[in-house]
Short mmCIF file of C-alpha atoms in Angstrom, two decimals:
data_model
loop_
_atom_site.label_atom_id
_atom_site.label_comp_id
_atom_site.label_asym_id
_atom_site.label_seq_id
_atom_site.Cartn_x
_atom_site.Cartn_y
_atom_site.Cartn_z
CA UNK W 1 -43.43 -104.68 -53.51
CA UNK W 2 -42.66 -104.25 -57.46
CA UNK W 3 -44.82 -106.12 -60.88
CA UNK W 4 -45.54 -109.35 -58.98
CA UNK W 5 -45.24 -110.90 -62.95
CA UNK W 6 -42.81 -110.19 -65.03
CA UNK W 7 -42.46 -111.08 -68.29
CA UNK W 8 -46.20 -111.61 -68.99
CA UNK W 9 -47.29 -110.02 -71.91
CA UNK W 10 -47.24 -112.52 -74.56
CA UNK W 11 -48.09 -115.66 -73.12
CA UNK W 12 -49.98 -113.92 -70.19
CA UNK W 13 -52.20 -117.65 -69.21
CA UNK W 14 -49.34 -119.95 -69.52
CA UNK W 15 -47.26 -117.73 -67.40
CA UNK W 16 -49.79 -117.25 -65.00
CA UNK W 17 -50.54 -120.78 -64.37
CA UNK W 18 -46.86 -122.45 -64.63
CA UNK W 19 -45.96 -119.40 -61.18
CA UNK W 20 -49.41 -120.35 -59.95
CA UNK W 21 -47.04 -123.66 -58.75
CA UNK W 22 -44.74 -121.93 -56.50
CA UNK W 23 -47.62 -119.62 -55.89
CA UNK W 24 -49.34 -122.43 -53.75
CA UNK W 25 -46.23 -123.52 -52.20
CA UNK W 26 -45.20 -120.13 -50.75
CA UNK W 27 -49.28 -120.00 -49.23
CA UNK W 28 -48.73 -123.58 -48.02
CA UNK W 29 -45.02 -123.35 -46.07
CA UNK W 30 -46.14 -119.57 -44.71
CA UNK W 31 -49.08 -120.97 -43.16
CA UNK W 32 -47.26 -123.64 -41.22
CA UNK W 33 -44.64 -121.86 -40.78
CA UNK W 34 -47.51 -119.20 -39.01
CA UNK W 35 -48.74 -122.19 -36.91
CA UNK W 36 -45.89 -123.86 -36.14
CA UNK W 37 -44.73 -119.93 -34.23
CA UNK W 38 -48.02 -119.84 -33.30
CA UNK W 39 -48.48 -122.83 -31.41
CA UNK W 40 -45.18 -122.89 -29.89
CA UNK W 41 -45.78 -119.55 -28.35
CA UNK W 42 -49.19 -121.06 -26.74
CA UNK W 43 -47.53 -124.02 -25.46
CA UNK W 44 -44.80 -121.67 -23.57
CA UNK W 45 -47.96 -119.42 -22.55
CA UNK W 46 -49.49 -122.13 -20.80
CA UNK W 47 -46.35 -123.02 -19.06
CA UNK W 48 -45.40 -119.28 -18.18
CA UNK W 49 -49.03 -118.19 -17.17
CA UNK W 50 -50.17 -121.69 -15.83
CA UNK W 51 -47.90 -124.34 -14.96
CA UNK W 52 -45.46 -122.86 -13.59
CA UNK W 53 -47.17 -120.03 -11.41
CA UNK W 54 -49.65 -122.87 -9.97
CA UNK W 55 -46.59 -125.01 -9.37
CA UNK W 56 -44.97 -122.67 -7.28
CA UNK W 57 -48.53 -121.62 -5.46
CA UNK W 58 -49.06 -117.72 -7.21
CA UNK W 59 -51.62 -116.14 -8.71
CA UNK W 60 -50.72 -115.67 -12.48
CA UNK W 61 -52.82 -112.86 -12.53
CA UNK W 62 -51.31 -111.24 -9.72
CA UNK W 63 -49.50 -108.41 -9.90
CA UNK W 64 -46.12 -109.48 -8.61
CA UNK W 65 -46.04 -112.66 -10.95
CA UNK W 66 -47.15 -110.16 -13.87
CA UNK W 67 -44.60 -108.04 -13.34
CA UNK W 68 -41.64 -110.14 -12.50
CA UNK W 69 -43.12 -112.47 -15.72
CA UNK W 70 -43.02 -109.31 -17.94
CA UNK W 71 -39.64 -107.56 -16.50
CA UNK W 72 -38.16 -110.97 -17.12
CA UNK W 73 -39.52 -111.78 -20.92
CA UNK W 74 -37.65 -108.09 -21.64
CA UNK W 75 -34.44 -109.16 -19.86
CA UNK W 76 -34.36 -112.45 -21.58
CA UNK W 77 -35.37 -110.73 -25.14
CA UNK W 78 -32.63 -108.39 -24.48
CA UNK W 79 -29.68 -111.07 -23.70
CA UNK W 80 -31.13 -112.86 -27.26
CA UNK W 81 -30.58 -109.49 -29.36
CA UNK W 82 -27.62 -108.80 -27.47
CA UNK W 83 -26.01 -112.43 -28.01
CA UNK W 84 -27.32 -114.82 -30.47
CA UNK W 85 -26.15 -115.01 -34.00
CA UNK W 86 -28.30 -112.69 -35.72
CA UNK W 87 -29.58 -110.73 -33.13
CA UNK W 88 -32.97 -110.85 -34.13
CA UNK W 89 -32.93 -108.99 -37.28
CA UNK W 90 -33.42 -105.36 -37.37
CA UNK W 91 -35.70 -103.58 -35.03
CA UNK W 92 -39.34 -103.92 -36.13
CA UNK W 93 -40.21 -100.27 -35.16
CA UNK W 94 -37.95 -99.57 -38.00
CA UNK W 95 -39.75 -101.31 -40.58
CA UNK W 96 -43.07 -101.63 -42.58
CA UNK W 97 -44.14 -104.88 -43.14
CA UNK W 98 -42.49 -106.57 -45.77
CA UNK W 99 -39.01 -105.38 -46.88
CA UNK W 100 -35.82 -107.47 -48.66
CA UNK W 101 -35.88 -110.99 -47.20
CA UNK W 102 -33.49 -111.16 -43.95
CA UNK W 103 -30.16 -114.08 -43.87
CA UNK W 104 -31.13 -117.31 -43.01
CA UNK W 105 -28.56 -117.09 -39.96
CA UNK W 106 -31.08 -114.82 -38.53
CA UNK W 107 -33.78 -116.50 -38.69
CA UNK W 108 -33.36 -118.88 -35.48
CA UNK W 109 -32.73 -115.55 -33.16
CA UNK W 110 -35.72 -113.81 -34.48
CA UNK W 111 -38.21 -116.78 -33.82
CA UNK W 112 -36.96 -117.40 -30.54
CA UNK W 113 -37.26 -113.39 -29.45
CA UNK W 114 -40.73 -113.30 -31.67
CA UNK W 115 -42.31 -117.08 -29.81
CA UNK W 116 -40.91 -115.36 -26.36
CA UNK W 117 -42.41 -111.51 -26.46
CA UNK W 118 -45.36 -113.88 -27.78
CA UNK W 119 -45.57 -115.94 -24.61
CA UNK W 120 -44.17 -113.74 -22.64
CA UNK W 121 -47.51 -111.08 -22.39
CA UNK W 122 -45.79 -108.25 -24.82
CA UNK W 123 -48.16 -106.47 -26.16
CA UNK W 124 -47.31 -107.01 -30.01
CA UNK W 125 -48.95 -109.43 -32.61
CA UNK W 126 -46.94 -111.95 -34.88
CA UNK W 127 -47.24 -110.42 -38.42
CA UNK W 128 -44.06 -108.43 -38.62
CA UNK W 129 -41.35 -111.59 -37.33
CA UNK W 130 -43.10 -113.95 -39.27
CA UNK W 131 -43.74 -112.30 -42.30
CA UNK W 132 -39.82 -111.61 -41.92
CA UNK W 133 -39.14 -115.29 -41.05
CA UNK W 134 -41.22 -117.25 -43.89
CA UNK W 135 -39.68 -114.37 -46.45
CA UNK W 136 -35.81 -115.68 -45.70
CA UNK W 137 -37.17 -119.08 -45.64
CA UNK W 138 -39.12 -119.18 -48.86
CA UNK W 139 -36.49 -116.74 -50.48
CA UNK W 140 -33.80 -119.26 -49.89
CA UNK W 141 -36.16 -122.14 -50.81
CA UNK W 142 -37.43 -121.10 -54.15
CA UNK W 143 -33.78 -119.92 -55.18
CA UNK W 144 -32.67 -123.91 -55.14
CA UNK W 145 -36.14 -125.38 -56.58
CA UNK W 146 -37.51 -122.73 -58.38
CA UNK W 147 -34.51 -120.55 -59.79
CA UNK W 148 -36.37 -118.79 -62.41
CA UNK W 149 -38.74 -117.28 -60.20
CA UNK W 150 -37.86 -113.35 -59.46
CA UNK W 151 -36.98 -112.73 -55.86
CA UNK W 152 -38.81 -109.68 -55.67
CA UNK W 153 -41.63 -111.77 -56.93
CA UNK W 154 -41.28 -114.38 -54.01
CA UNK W 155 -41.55 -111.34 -51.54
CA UNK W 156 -44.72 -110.43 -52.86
CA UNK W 157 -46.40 -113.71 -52.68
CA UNK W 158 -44.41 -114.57 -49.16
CA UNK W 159 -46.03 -111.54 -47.87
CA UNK W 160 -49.59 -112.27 -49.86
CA UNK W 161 -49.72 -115.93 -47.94
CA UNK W 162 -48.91 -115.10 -44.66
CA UNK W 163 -51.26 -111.94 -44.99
CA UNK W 164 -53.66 -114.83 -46.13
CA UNK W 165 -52.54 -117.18 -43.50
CA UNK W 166 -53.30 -114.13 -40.47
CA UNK W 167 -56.33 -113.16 -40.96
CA UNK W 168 -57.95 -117.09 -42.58
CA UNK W 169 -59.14 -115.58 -45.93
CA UNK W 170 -57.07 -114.06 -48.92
CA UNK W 171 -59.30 -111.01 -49.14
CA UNK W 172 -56.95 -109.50 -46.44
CA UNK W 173 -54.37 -109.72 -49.19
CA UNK W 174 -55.74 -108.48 -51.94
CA UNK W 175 -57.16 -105.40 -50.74
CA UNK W 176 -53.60 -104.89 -49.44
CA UNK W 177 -52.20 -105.35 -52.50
CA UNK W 178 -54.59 -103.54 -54.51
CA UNK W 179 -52.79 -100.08 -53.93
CA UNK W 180 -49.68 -101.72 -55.14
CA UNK W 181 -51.20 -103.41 -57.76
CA UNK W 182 -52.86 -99.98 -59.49
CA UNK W 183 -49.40 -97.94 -58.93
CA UNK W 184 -47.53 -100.65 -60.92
CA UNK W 185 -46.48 -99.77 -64.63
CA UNK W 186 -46.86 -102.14 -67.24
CA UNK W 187 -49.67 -103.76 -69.39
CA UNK W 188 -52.08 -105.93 -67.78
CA UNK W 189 -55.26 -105.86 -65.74
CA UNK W 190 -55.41 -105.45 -62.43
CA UNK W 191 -56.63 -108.51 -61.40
CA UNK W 192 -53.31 -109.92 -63.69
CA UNK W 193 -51.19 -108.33 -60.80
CA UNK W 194 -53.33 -109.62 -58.01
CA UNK W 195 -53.37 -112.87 -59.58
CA UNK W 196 -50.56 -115.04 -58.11
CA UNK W 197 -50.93 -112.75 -54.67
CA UNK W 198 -54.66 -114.10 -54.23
CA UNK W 199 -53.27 -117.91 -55.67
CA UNK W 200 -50.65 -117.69 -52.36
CA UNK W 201 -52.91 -115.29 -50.14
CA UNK W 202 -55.89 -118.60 -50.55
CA UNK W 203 -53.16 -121.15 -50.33
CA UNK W 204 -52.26 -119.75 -47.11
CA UNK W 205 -55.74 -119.29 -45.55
CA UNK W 206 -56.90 -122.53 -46.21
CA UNK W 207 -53.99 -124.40 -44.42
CA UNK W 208 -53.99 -121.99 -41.52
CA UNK W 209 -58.25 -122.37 -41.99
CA UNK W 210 -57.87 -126.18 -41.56
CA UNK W 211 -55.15 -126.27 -38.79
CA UNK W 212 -56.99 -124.06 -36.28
CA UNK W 213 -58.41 -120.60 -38.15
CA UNK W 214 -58.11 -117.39 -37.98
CA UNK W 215 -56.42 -115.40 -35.43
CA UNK W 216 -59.26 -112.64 -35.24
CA UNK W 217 -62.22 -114.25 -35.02
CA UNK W 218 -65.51 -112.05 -35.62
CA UNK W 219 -66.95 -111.69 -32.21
CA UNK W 220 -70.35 -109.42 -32.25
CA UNK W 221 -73.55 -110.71 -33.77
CA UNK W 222 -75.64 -109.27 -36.61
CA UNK W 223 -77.87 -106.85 -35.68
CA UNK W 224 -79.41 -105.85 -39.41
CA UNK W 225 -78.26 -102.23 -41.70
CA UNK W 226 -77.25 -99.73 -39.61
CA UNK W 227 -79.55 -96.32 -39.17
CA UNK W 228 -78.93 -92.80 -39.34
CA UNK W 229 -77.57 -91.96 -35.89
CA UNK W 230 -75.34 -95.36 -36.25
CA UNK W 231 -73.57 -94.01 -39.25
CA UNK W 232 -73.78 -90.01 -37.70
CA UNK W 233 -72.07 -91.65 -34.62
CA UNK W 234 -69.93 -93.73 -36.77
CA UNK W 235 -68.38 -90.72 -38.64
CA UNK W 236 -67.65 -89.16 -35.41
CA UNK W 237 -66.14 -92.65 -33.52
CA UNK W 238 -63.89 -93.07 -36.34
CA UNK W 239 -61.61 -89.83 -36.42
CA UNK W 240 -61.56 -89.77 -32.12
CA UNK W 241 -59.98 -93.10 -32.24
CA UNK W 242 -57.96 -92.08 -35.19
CA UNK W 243 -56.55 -89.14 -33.16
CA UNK W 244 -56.39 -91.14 -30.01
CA UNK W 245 -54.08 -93.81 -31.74
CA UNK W 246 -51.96 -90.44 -33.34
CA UNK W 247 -51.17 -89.83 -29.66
CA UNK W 248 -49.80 -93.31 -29.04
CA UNK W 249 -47.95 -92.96 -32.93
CA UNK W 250 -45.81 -89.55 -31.47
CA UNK W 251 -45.36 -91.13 -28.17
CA UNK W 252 -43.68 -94.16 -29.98
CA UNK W 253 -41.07 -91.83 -31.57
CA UNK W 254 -40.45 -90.13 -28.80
CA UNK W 255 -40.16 -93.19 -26.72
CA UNK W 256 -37.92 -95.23 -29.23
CA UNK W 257 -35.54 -92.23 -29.13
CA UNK W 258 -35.15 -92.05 -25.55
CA UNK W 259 -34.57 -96.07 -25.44
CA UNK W 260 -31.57 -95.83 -27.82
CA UNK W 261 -30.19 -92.55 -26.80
CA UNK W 262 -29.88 -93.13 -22.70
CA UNK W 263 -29.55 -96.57 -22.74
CA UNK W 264 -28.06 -97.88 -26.20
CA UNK W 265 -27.27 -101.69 -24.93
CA UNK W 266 -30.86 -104.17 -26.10
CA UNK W 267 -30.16 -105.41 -22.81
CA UNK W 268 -31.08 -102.32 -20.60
CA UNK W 269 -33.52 -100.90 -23.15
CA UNK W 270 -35.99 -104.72 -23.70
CA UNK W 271 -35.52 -104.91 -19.51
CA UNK W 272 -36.28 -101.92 -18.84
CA UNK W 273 -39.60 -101.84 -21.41
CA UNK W 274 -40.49 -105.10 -20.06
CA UNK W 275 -40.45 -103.33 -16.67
CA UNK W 276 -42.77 -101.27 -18.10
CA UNK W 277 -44.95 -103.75 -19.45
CA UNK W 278 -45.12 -105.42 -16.02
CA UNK W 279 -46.20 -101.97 -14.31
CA UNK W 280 -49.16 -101.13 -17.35
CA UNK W 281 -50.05 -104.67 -16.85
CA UNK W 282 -50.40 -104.42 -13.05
CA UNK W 283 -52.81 -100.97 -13.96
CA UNK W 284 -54.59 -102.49 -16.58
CA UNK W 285 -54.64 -106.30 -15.37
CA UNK W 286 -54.64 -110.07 -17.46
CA UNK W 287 -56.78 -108.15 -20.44
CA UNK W 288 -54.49 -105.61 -21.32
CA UNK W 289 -51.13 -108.48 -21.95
CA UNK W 290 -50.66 -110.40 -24.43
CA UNK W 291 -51.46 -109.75 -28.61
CA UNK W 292 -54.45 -108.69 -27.57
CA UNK W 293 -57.01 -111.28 -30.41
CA UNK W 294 -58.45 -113.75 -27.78
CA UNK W 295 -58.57 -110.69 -25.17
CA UNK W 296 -60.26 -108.73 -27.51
CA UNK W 297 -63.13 -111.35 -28.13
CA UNK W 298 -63.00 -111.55 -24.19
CA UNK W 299 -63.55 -108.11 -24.16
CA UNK W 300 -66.54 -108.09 -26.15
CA UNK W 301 -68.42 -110.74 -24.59
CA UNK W 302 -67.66 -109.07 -21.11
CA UNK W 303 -70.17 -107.83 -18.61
CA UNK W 304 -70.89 -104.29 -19.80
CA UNK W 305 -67.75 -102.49 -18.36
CA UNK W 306 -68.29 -99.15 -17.26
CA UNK W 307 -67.19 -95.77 -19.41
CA UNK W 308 -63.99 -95.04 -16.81
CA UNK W 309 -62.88 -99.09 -17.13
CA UNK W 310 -63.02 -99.64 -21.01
CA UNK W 311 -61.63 -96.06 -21.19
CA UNK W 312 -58.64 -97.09 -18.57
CA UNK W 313 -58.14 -100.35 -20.72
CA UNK W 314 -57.98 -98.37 -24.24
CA UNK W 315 -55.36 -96.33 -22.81
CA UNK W 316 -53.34 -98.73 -20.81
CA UNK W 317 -53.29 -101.08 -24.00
CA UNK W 318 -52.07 -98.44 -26.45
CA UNK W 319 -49.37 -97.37 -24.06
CA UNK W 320 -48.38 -100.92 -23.95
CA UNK W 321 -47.98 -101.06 -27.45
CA UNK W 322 -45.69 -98.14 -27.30
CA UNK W 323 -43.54 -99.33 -24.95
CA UNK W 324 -42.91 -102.96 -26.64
CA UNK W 325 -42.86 -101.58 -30.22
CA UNK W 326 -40.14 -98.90 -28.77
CA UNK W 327 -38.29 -101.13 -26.45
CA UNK W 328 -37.21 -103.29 -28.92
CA UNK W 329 -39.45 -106.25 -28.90
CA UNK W 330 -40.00 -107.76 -32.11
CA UNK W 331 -43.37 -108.39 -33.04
CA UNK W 332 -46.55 -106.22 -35.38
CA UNK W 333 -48.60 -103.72 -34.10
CA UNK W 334 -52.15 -104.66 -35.80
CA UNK W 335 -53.76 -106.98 -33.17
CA UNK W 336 -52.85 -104.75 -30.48
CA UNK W 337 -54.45 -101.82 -32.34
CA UNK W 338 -57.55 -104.09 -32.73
CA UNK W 339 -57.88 -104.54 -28.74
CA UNK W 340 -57.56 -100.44 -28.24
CA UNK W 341 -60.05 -99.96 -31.37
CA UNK W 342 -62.45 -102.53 -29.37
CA UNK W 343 -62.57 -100.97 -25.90
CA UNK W 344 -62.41 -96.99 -27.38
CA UNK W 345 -65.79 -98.39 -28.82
CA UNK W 346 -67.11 -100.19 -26.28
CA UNK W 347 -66.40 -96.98 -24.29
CA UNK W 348 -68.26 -94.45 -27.09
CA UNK W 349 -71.13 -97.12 -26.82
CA UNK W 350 -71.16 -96.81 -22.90
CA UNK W 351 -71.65 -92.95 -23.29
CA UNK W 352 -73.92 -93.05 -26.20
CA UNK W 353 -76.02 -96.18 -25.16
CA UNK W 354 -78.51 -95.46 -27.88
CA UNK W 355 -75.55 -96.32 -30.77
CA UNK W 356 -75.42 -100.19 -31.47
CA UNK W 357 -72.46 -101.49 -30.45
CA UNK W 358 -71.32 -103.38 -33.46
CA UNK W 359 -71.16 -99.38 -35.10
CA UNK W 360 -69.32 -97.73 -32.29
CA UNK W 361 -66.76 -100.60 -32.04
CA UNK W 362 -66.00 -101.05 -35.83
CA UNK W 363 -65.76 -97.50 -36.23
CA UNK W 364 -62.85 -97.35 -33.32
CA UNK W 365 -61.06 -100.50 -34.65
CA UNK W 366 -61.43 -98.71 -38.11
CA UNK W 367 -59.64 -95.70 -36.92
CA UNK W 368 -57.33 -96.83 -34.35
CA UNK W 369 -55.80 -99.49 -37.28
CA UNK W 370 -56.00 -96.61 -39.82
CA UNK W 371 -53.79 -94.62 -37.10
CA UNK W 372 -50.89 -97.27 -36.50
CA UNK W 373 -51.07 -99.27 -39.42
CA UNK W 374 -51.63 -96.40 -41.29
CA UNK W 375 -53.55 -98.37 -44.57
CA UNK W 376 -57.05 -97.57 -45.63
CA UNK W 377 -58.24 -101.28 -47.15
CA UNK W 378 -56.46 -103.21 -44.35
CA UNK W 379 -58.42 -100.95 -42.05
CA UNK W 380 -62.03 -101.32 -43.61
CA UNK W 381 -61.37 -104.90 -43.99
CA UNK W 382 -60.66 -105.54 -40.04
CA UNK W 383 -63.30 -103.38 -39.08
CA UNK W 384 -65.59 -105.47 -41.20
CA UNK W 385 -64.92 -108.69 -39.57
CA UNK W 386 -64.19 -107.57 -35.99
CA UNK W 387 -68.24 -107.44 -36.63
CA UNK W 388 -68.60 -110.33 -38.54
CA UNK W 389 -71.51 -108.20 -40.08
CA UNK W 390 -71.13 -106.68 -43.73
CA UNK W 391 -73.78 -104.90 -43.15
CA UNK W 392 -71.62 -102.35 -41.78
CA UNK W 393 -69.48 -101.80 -44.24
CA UNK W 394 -71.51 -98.84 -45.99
CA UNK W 395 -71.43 -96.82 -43.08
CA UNK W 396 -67.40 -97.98 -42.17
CA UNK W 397 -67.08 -96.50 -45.92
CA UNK W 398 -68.32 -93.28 -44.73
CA UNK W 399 -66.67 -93.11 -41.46
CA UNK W 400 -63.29 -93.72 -42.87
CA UNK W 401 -63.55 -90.45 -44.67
CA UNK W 402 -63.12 -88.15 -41.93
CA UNK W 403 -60.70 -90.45 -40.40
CA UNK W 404 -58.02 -90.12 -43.19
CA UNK W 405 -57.94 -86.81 -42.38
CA UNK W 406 -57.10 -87.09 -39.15
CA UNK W 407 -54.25 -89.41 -40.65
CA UNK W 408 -53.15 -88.49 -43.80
CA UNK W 409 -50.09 -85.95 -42.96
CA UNK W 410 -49.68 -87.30 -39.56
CA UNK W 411 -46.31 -89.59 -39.21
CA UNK W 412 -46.05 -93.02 -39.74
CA UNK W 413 -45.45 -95.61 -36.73
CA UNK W 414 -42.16 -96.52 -37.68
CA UNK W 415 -38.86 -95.39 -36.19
CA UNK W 416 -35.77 -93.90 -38.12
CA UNK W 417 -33.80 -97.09 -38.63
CA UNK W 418 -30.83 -97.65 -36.36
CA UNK W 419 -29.67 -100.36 -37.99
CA UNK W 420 -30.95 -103.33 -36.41
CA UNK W 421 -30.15 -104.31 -32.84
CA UNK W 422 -26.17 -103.91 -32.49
CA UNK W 423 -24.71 -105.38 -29.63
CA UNK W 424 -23.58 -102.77 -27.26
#
């Protein structure tokens, strides 16, 4: 992202509050934009995972139906990249989030591929295909109604709202834009630069707020300021599940150049992955499918899981997330990291019972999201409200420390770009 306002320095308010206009808009359309994907992928969950496997007399959580359901999402994924108009956009392993906004001709292809991996139990979360979607959408709307606004500025803001719209508060947003904010040149506070960002970033969360919430709901209760051994424990939870999500970082690269290399065509490589999918979901059953937001709130109010099963779940998840983020799927890899950071904790609390929980899990979400997502403030900031405590955030402060070491000169989660998805 680049100056998200140009041209401010000599009228500064009046510039400010005439982009403040589109500002809101951008919040407003990525939010329903968010919900509309959102709720179309839970209407074809039900059907896929309910309906239709009690219609035909099957357990949906069955092994067969979970693999067949999971090998035939990837087939069906593959046959959209492979043949609609489009093809989905570019692969989302090659790509941070954000980026230049996408043609609108692509846009049908990679909503249907993004509501299907959705529905279909892949083990990805919306924010990259949506983010891409409401970015060629809004581009393309603001350059007939609002011509004098800077593209590169509507990228910013697209990307500020839906941030906004994710996670049901703009605070999401402007810690992640904060970085960009203090490496940008020109005169002008910082909260100048974060201004419009936070206007589309509030816009956003209060539609998505008022339709149905946010999509990571805080899920342990308050337990008071965590002690000494909390925060000891804490500093040593974080950089394990830092290192543990490294693992699943290099496997990813390795894995996304075996899928292109022996295979080539989206076809084989999605089918195959969902294949996959179908067999880690047999091993690590219903829990383990899916984004991973309502199974990690599942997760959490569980019935005290053993050590072996939360540590069986933590790794079956994060090899999921390999597998659909190299396969070809397109969908985000932060919710997913979530449900690995929540049973890696869950599993440190099981073998240091003494540790509150709310410590050992928001230390493993913080370093597992540091790990694949591979941002400091997005990573506090999740950790935070996975608790719903903020009485944690001290100690997440500290424990964050070693983590980035783990992290800092390891690689990034993201795949040398092949282009998009060409047909083969």
């Amino acid at each position: 992202m680049t100056e998200p306002e140009p041209g401010l320095g000599q009228n500064r308010i009046r510039t400010l509050a005439v982009l403040s206009v589109p500002a809101v808009l951008i919040g407003v359309v990525s939010a329903l934009i968010l919900f509309a994907l959102d709720e179309l992928s839970r209407q074809l969950q039900d059907l896929l995972w309910d309906v239709l496997p009690h219609a035909v007399g099957i357990d949906p959580d069955g092994g067969w139906w979970i693999f067949g359901m999971l090998t035939a999402t990837g087939l069906a994924v593959g046959l959209m990249v492979r043949y609609l108009p489009g093809h989905a956009g570019p692969d989302s392993a090659a790509a941070e989030l954000g980026g230049s906004a996408l043609p609108l001709k692509v846009v049908p292809s990679l909503a249907a591929v993004a509501v299907l991996g959705l529905a279909g139990g892949v083990s990805l979360g919306p924010e990259n295909p949506i983010i891409a979607i409401n970015t060629a959408v809004l581009t393309a709307l603001l350059a007939r109604f609002f011509r004098r606004v800077p593209a590169r500025l509507v990228l910013g803001l697209t990307m500020a709202g839906t941030v906004g719209a994710l996670f049901g508060t703009p605070v999401a947003a402007a810690l992640l834009f904060t970085g960009m904010a203090g490496a940008m040149a020109g005169p002008g506070a910082l909260f100048d630069k974060l201004f419009l960002p936070l206007v589309s970033a509030g816009a956003g969360a209060a539609v998505m707020t008022t339709l149905g919430g946010t999509m990571l709901p805080a899920s342990i209760p308050e337990a008071g300021s965590p002690g000494g051994w909390d925060v000891l424990a804490a500093m040593a939870i974080a950089p394990l599940a830092a290192a543990f999500g490294l693992a699943g970082v290099l496997a990813f690269r390795w894995a996304h150049r075996q899928f292109r290399r022996r295979l080539r065509s989206p076809v084989l490589f999605t089918t195959l992955g969902g294949a996959l999918l179908g067999l880690l979901g047999v091993l690590g059953g219903p829990l383990t499918l899916f984004k991973g937001a309502e199974e990690s709130e599942e997760l959490l109010h569980g019935q005290g899981e053993s050590f072996s099963t939360l540590a069986v779940l933590a790794a079956v998840k994060l090899a999921a997330l390999v597998v659909a983020a190299a396969a070809g799927f397109r969908g985000g890899r932060i919710f997913p990291a979530v449900f690995v950071g929540v049973a890696f904790g869950l599993a440190a609390g099981a073998l240091l019972p003494d540790i509150r929980a709310d410590a050992a899990v928001s230390a493993a979400v913080l370093g597992v999201v540091l790990a694949i997502a591979r941002d400091g403030w997005l990573a506090l900031f999740i950790a935070v409200v996975i608790t719903g405590d903020v009485a944690v955030s001290a100690m997440l402060c500290l424990a964050i420390l070693p983590a980035w070491l783990v992290v800092t000169h390891a690689p990034h989660m993201v795949a040398e770009d092949d282009g998009g998805a060409q047909p083969a």
